mmCIF file of C-alpha atoms in Angstrom:
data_model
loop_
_atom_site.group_PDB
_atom_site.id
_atom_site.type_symbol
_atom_site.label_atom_id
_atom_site.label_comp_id
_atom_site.label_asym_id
_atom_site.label_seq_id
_atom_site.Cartn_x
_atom_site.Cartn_y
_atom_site.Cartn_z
ATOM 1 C CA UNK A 1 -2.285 52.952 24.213
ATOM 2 C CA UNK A 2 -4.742 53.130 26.938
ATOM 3 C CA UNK A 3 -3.531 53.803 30.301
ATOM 4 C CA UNK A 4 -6.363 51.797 31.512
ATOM 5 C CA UNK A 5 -6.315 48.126 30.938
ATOM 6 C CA UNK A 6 -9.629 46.186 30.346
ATOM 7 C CA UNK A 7 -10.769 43.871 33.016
ATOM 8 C CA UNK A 8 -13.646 42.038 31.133
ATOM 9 C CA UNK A 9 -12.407 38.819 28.829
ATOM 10 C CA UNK A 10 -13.864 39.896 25.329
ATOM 11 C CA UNK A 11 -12.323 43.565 25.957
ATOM 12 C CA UNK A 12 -8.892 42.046 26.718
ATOM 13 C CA UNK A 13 -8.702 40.233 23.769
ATOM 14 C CA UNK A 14 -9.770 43.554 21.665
ATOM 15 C CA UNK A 15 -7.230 45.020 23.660
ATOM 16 C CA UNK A 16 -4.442 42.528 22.350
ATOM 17 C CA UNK A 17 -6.022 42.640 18.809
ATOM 18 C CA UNK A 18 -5.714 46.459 18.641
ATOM 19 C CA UNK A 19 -2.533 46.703 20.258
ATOM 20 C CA UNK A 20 -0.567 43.680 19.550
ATOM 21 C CA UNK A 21 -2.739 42.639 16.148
ATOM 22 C CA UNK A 22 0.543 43.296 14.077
ATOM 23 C CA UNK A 23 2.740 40.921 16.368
ATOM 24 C CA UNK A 24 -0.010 38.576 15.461
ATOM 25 C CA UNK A 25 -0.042 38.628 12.183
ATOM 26 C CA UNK A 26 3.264 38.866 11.891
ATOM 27 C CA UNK A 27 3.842 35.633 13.639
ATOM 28 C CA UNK A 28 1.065 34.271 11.346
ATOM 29 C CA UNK A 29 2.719 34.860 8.566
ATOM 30 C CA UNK A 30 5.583 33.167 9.497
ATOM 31 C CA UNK A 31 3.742 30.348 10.642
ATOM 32 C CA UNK A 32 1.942 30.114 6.999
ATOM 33 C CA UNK A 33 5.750 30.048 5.162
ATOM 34 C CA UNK A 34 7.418 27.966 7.597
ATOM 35 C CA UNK A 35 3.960 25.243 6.705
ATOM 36 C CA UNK A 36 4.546 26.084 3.944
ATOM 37 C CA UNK A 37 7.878 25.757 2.356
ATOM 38 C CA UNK A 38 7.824 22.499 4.949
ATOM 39 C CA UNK A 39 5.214 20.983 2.870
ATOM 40 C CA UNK A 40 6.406 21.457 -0.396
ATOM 41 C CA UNK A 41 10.314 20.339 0.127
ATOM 42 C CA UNK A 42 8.917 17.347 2.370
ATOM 43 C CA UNK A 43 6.490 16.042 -0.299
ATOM 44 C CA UNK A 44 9.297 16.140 -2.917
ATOM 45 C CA UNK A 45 11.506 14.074 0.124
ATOM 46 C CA UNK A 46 8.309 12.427 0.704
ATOM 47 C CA UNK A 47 7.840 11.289 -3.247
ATOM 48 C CA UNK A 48 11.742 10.295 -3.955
ATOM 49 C CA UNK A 49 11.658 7.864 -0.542
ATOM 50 C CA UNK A 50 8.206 6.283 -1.831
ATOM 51 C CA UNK A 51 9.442 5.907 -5.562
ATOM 52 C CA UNK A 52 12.666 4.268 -4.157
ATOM 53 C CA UNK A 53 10.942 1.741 -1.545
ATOM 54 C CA UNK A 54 8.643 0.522 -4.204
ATOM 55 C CA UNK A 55 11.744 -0.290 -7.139
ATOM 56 C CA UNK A 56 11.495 -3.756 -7.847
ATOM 57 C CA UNK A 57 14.229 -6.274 -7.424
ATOM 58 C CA UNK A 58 13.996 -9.862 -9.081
ATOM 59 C CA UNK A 59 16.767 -12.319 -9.240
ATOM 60 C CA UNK A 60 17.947 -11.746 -12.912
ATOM 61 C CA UNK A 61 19.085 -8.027 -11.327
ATOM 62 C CA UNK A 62 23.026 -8.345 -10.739
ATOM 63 C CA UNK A 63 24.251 -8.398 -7.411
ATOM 64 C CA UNK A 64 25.577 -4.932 -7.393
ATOM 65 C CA UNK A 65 22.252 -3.932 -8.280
ATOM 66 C CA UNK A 66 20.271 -5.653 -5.499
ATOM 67 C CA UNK A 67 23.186 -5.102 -2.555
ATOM 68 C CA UNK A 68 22.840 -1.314 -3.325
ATOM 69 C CA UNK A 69 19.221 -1.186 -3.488
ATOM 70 C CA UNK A 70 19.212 -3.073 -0.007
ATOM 71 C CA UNK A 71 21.370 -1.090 1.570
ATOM 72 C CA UNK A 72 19.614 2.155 0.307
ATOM 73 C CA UNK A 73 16.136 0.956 1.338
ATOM 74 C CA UNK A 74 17.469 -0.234 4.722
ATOM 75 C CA UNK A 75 18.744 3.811 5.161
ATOM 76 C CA UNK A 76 15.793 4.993 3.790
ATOM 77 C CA UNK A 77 13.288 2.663 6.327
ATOM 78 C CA UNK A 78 15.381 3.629 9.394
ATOM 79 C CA UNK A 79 15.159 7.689 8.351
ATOM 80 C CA UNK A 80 11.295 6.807 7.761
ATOM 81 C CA UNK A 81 10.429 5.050 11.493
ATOM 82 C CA UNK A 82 12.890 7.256 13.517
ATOM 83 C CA UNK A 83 10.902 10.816 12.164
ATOM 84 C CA UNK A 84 7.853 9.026 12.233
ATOM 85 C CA UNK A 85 8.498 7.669 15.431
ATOM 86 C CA UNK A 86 9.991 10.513 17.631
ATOM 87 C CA UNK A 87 8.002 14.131 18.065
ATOM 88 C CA UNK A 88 8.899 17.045 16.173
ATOM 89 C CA UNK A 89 9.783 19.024 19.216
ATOM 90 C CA UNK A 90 12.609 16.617 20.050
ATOM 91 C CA UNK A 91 13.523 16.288 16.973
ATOM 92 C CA UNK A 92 14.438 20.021 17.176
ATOM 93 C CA UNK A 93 15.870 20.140 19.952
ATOM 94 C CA UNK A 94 18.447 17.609 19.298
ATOM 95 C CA UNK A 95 19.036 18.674 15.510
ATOM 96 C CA UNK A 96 19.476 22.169 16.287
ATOM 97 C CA UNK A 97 21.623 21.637 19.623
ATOM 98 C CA UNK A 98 23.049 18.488 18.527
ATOM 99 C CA UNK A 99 24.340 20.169 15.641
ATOM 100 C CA UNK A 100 25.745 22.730 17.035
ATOM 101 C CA UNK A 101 27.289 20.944 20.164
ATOM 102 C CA UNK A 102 29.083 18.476 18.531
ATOM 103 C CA UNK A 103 29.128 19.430 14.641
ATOM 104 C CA UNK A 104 29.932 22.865 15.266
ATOM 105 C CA UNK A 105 27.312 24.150 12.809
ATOM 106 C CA UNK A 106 25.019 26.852 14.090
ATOM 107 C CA UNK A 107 21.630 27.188 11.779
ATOM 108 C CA UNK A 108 20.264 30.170 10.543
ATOM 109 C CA UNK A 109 16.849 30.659 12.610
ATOM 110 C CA UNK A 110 15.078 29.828 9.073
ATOM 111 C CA UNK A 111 16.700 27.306 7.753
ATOM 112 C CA UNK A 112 16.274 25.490 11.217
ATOM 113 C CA UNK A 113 12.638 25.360 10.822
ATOM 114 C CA UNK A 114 12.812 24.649 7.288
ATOM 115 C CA UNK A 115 14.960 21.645 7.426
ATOM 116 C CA UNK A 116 13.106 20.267 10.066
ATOM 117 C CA UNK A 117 9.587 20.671 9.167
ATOM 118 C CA UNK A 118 10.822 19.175 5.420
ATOM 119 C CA UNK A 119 12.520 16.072 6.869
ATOM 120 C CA UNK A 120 9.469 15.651 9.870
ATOM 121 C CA UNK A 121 7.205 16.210 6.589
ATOM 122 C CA UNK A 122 9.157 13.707 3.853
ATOM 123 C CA UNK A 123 9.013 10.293 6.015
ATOM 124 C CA UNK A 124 5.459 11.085 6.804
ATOM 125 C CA UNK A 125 4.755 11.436 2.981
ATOM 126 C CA UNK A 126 7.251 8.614 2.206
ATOM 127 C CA UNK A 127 5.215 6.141 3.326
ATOM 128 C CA UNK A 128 1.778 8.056 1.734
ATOM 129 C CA UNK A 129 3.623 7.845 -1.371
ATOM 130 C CA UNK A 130 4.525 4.305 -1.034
ATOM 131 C CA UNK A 131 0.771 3.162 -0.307
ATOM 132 C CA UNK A 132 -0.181 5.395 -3.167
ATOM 133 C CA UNK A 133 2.023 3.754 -5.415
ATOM 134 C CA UNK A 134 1.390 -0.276 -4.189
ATOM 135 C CA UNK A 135 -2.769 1.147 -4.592
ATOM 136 C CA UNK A 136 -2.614 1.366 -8.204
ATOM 137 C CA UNK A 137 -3.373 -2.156 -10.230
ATOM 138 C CA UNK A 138 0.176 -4.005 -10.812
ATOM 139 C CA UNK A 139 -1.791 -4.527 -14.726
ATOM 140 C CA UNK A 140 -0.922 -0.631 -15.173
ATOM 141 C CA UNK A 141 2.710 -1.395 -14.283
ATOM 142 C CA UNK A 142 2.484 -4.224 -16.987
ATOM 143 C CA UNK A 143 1.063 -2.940 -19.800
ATOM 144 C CA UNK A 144 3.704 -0.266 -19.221
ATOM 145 C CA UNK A 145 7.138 -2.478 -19.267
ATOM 146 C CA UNK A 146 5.678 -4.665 -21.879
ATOM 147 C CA UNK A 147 5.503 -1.433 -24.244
ATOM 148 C CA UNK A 148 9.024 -1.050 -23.364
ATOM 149 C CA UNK A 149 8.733 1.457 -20.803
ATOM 150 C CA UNK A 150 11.303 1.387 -17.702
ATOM 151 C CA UNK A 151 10.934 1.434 -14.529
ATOM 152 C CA UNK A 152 11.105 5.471 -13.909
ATOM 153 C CA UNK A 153 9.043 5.921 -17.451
ATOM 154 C CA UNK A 154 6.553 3.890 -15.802
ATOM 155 C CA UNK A 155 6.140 5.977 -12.667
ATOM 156 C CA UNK A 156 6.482 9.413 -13.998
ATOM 157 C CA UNK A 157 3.920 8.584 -16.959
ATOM 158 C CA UNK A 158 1.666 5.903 -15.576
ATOM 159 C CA UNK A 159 1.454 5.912 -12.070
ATOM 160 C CA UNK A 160 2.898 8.948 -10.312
ATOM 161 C CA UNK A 161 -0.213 10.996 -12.380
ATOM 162 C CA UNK A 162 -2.683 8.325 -10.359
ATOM 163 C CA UNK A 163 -0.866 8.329 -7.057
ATOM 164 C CA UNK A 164 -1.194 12.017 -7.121
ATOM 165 C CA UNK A 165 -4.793 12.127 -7.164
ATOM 166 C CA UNK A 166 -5.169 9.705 -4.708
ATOM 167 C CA UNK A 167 -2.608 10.977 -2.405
ATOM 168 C CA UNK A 168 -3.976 14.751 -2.488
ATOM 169 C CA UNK A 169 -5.823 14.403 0.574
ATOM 170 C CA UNK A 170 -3.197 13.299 2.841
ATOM 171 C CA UNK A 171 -1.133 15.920 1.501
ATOM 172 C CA UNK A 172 -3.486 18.343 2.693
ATOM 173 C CA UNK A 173 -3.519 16.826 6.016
ATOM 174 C CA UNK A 174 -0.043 17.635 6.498
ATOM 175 C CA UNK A 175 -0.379 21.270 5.218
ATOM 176 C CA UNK A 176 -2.813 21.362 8.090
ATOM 177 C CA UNK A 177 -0.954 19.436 10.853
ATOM 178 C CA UNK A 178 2.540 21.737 9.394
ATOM 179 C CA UNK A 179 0.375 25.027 10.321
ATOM 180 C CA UNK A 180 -0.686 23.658 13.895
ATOM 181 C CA UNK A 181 2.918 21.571 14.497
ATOM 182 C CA UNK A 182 5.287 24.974 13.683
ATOM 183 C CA UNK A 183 4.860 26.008 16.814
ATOM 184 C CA UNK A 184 6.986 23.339 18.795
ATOM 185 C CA UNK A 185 9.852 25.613 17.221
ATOM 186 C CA UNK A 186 9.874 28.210 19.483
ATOM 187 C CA UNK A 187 11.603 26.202 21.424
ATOM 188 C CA UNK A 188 14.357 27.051 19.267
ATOM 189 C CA UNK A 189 14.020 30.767 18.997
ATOM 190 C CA UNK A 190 11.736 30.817 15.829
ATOM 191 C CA UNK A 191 9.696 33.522 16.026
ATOM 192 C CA UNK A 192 6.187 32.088 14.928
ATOM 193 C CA UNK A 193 2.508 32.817 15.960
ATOM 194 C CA UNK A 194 2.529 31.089 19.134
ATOM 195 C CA UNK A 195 5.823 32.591 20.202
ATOM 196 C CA UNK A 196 3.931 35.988 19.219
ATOM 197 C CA UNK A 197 1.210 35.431 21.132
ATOM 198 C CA UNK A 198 3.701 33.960 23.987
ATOM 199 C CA UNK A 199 5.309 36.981 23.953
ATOM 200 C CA UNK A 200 2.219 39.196 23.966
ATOM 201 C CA UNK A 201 -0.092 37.097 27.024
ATOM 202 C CA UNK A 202 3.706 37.488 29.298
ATOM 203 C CA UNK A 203 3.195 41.329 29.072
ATOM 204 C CA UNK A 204 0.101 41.403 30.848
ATOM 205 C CA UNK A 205 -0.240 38.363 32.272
ATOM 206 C CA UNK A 206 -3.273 37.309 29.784
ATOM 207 C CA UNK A 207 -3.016 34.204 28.760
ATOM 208 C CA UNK A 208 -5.988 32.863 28.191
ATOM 209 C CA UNK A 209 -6.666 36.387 26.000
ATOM 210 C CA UNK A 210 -3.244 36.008 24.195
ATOM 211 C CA UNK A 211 -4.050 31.962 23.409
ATOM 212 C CA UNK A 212 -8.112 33.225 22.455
ATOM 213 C CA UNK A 213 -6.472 35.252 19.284
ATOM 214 C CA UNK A 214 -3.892 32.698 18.638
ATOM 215 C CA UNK A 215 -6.495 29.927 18.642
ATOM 216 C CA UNK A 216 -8.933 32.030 16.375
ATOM 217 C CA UNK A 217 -6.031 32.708 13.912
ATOM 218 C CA UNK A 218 -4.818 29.356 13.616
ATOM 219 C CA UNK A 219 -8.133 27.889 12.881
ATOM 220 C CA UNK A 220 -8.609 30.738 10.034
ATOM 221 C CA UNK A 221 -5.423 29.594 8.363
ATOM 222 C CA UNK A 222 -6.420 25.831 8.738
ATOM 223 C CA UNK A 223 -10.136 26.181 7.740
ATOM 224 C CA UNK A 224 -8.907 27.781 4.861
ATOM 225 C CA UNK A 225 -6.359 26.012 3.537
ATOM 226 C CA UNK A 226 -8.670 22.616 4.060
ATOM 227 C CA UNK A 227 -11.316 24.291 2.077
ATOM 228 C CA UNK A 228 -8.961 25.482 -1.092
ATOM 229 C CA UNK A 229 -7.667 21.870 -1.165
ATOM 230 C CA UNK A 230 -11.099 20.193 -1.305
ATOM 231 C CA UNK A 231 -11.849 22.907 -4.231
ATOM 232 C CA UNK A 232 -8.369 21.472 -5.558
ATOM 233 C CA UNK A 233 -9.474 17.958 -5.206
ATOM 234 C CA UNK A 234 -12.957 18.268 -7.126
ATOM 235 C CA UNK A 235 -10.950 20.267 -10.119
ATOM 236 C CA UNK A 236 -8.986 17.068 -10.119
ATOM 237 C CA UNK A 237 -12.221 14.918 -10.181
ATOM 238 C CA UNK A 238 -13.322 16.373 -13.774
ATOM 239 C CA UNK A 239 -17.434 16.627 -14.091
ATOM 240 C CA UNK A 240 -19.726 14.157 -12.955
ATOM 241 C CA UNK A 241 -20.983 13.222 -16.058
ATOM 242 C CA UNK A 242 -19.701 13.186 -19.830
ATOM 243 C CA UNK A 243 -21.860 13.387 -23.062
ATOM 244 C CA UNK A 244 -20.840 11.230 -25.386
ATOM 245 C CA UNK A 245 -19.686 12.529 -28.741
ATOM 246 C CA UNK A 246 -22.206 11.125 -31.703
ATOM 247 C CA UNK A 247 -19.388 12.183 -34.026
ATOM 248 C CA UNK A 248 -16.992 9.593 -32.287
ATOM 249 C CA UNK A 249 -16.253 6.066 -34.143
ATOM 250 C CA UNK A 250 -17.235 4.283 -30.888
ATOM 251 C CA UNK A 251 -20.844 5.878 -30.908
ATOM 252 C CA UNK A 252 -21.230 3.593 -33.455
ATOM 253 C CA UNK A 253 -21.599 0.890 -31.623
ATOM 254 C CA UNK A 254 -23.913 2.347 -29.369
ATOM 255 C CA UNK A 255 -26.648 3.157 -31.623
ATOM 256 C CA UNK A 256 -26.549 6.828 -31.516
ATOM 257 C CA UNK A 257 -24.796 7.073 -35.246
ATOM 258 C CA UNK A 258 -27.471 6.595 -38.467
ATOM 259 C CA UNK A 259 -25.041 5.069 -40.979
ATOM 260 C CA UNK A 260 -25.763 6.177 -44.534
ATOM 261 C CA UNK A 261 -27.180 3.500 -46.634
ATOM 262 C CA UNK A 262 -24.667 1.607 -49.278
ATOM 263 C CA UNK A 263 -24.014 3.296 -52.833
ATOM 264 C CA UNK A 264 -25.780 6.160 -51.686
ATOM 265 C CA UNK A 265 -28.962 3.930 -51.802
ATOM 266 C CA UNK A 266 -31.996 6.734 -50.106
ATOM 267 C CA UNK A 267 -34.406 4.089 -48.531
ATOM 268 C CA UNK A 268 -37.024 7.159 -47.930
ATOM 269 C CA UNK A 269 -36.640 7.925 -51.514
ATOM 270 C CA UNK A 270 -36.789 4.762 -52.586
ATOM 271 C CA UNK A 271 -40.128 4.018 -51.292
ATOM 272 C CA UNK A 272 -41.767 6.903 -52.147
ATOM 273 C CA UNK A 273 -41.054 6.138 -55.612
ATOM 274 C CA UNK A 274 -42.221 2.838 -55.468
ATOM 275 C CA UNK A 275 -45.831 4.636 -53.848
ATOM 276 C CA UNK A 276 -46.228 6.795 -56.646
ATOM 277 C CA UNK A 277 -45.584 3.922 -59.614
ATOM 278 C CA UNK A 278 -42.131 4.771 -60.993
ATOM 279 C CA UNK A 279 -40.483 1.995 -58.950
ATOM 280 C CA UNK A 280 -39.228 -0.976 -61.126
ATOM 281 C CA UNK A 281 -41.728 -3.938 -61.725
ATOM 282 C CA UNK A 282 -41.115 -7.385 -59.635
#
């Protein structure tokens, strides 16, 4: 390391990049998992919530049946509006102190921001799913129980397939807003890319430097990830256009399929017998 420090703003952040580019990348990487794993547990939160909220209840369903279901969507709803409605940084606070003030569990540095990135993440997605789900046409939930299908045949086969699709985008959004939102957890100890670059700009006193990197790092991870879902998405979409199959019974109908005349009767033939005289007399 140089004994002389850069005074010029481009040459201090080279300066952190050179010296302090592992730390960086580092906490980037942790920042990426953390997004992550948080994603991918809270969708699967996310999906069970909206799959629940939407079950049907009718008055031919025994009282057990609709009690239960009330009381479960009325736990459900409250766990929905109280992460939806509080930020994640309090959220952590109180979870990770709360818990072990007055539970007497201390959390693992990991599974901290794992378990509260996944729960901040599932009652966002809860009520995706749940719009996803109430989007589809109730004549696809129909056709489904009249074939005898039940209710959870129905939405694993008919609709959860459809509400996927449509739902892709917002799932992206909270890849994105999981990268960008992970860093509220330093202020429980988690070492991420902003506590990296925290750590790095109170060395020298640079933080506008240290937050340059941090900045430029965090909008390579987003840009990318927003990019690789879009790809995603249009896989999803199938091509633009589809040739229709002349081999197909239903290009029949569309005049694109030369049936072959009765008995093996040749019209062509036919006629140019009759032209050269061997036809049969009228």
């Amino acid at each position: 390391m140089s004994s002389t420090l850069p005074t010029g703003y481009w040459d201090r952040v080279v300066f952190l990049i050179s010296n302090y580019g592992i730390s960086f990348l580092r906490g980037a990487g942790s920042t990426l998992l953390i997004a992550l794993v948080g994603t991918f547990v809270g969708c699967l939160i996310g999906f069970a919530v909206g799959i629940v909220q939407t079950i049907p209840v009718s008055k031919q369903d025994s009282i057990v049946k609709r009690a239960v279901l009330f009381v479960g969507k009325l736990i459900l709803n409250i766990y929905v509006e109280v992460f939806r409605g509080t930020p994640m940084i309090v959220q952590a606070m109180f979870i990770y102190f709360g818990a072990m003030q007055y539970l007497g569990i201390t959390m693992g540095m990991w599974f901290a921001a794992f378990f509260i990135v996944s729960i901040n993440t599932g009652a966002y997605m809860a009520e995706t799913v749940r719009g996803g789900i109430l989007s589809i046409d109730p004549g696809q939930t129909e056709g489904a129980k009249a074939i005898g299908m039940t209710h959870f045949q129905t939405m694993l086969y008919v609709i959860f397939p459809q509400t996927l699709r449509n739902i892709i985008p917002q799932i992206g959004n909270n890849l994105i807003i999981n990268i960008k939102d992970s860093s509220v957890l330093s202020v429980i100890g988690v070492i991420e890319l902003y506590y990296a670059a925290k750590q790095t700009a109170g060395a020298y006193y640079w933080w506008f430097e240290a937050m340059t990197v941090a900045m430029i790092i965090y909008l390579a991870m987003t840009f990318a990830f927003s990019r690789l879902l879009r790809f995603w998405e249009s896989r999803l979409d199938g091509p633009a256009s589809f040739d229709l199959a002349t081999t197909d019974q239903l290009a029949h109908t569309s005049s694109m399929y030369r049936y072959p005349e009765k008995g093996g009767f040749d019209k062509e033939r036919n006629l140019e017998t009759n032209r050269s005289g061997g036809g049969r007399d009228k």
